[in-house]
Tab-separated table of C-alpha atoms in Angstrom:
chain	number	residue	atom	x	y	z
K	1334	UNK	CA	-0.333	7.439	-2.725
K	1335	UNK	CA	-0.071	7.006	1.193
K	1336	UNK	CA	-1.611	9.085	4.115
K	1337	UNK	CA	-1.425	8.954	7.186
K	1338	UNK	CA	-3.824	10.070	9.993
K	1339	UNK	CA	-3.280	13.470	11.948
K	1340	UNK	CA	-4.189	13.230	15.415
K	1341	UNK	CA	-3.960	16.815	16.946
K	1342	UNK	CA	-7.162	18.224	17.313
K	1343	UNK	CA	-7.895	20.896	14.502
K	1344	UNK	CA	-10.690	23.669	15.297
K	1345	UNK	CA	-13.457	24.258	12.447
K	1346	UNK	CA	-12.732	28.197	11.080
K	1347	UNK	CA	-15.977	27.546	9.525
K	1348	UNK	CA	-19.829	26.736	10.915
K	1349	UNK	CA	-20.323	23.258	9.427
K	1350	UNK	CA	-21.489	20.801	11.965
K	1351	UNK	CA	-18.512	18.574	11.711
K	1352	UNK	CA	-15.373	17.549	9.475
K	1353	UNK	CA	-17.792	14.971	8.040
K	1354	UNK	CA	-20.534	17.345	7.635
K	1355	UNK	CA	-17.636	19.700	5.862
K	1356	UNK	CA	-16.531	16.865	3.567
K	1357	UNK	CA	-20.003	16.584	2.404
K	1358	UNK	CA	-20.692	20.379	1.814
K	1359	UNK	CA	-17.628	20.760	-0.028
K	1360	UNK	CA	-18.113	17.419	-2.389
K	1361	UNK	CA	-21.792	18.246	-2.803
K	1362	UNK	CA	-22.629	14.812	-1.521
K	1363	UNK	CA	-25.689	14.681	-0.256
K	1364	UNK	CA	-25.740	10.977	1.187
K	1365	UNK	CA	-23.238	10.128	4.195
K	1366	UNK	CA	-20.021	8.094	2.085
K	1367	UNK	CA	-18.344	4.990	3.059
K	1368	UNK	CA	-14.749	5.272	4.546
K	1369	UNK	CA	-12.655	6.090	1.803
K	1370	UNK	CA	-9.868	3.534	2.653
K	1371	UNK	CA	-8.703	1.232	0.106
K	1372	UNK	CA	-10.696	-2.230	0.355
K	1373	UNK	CA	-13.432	-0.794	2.992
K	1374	UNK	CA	-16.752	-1.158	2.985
K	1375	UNK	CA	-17.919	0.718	5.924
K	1376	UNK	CA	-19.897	3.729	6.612
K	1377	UNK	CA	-17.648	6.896	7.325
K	1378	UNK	CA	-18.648	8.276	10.590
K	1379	UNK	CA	-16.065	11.489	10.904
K	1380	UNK	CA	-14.226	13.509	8.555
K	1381	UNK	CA	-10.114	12.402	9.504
K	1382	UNK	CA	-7.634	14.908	9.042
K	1383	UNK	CA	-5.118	13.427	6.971
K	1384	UNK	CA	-1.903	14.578	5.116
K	1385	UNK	CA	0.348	13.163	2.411
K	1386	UNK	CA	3.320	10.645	3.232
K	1387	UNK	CA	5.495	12.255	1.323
K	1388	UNK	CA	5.309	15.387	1.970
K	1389	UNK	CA	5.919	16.495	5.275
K	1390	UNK	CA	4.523	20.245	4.303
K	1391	UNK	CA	1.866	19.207	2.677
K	1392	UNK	CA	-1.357	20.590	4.000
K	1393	UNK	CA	-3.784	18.566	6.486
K	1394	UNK	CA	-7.539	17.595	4.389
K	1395	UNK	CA	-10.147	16.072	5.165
K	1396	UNK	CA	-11.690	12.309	3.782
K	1397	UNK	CA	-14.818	10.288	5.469
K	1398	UNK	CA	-13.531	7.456	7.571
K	1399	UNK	CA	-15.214	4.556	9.501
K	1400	UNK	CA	-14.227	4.938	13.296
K	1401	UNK	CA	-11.928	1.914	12.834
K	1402	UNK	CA	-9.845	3.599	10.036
K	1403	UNK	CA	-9.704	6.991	12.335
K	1404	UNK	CA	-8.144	5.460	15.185
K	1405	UNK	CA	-4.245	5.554	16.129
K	1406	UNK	CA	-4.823	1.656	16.180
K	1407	UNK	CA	-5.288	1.578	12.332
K	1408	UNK	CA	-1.960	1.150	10.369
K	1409	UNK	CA	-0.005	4.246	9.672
K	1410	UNK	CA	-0.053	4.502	5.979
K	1411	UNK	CA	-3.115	3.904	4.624
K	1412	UNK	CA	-4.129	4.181	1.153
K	1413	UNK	CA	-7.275	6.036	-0.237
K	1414	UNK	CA	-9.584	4.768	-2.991
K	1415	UNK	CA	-9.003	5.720	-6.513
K	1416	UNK	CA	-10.776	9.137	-7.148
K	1417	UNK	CA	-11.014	10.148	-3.289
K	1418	UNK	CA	-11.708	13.460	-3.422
K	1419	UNK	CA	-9.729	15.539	-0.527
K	1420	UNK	CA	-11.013	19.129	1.175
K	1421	UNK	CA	-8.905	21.336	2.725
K	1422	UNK	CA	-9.138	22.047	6.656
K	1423	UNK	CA	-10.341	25.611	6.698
K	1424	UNK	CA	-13.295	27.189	5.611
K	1425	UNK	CA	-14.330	26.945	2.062
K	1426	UNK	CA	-17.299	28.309	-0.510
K	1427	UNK	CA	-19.404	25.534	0.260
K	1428	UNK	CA	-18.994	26.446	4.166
K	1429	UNK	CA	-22.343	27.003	6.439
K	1430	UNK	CA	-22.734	30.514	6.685
């Protein structure tokens, strides 16, 4: 399946440091993940907001990306690793209280 990036700004509802920080809390990772991009080995440095290709209401989540794969340089579609796991924007169970 293909994603693309979202580049408006989207505001935290929750208190977790980042959209990174978020995708961790909500994955129970506990070690910062490589970008989840298909055929990258690099260490994801922010949470992107992405949202399905093929559906134009689907809603925005959140995967770990290297700054490379975040940027409106990178190509449009891009395609995740098997078993990516996605989190919604918006504030979740896991959340910082």
């Amino acid at each position: 399946m293909e994603y693309y990036i979202h580049e408006d700004i989207i505001y935290r509802e929750c208190n977790c440091t980042n959209w990174l920080n978020h995708w961790m809390r909500n994955t129970n990772s506990r070690v910062v993940p490589v970008c989840k991009v298909l055929g990258c080995g690099k260490s994801a440095t922010v949470g992107g907001y992405i949202k399905c290709c093929n559906d134009q209401e689907a809603p925005l989540e959140i995967v770990p990306l290297c700054s490379a794969h975040n940027s409106t340089q990178s190509p449009k579609a891009l395609q995740l690793k098997k078993g990516t796991r996605l989190v919604p924007v918006g504030k979740l169970k896991s959340c910082k209280l």
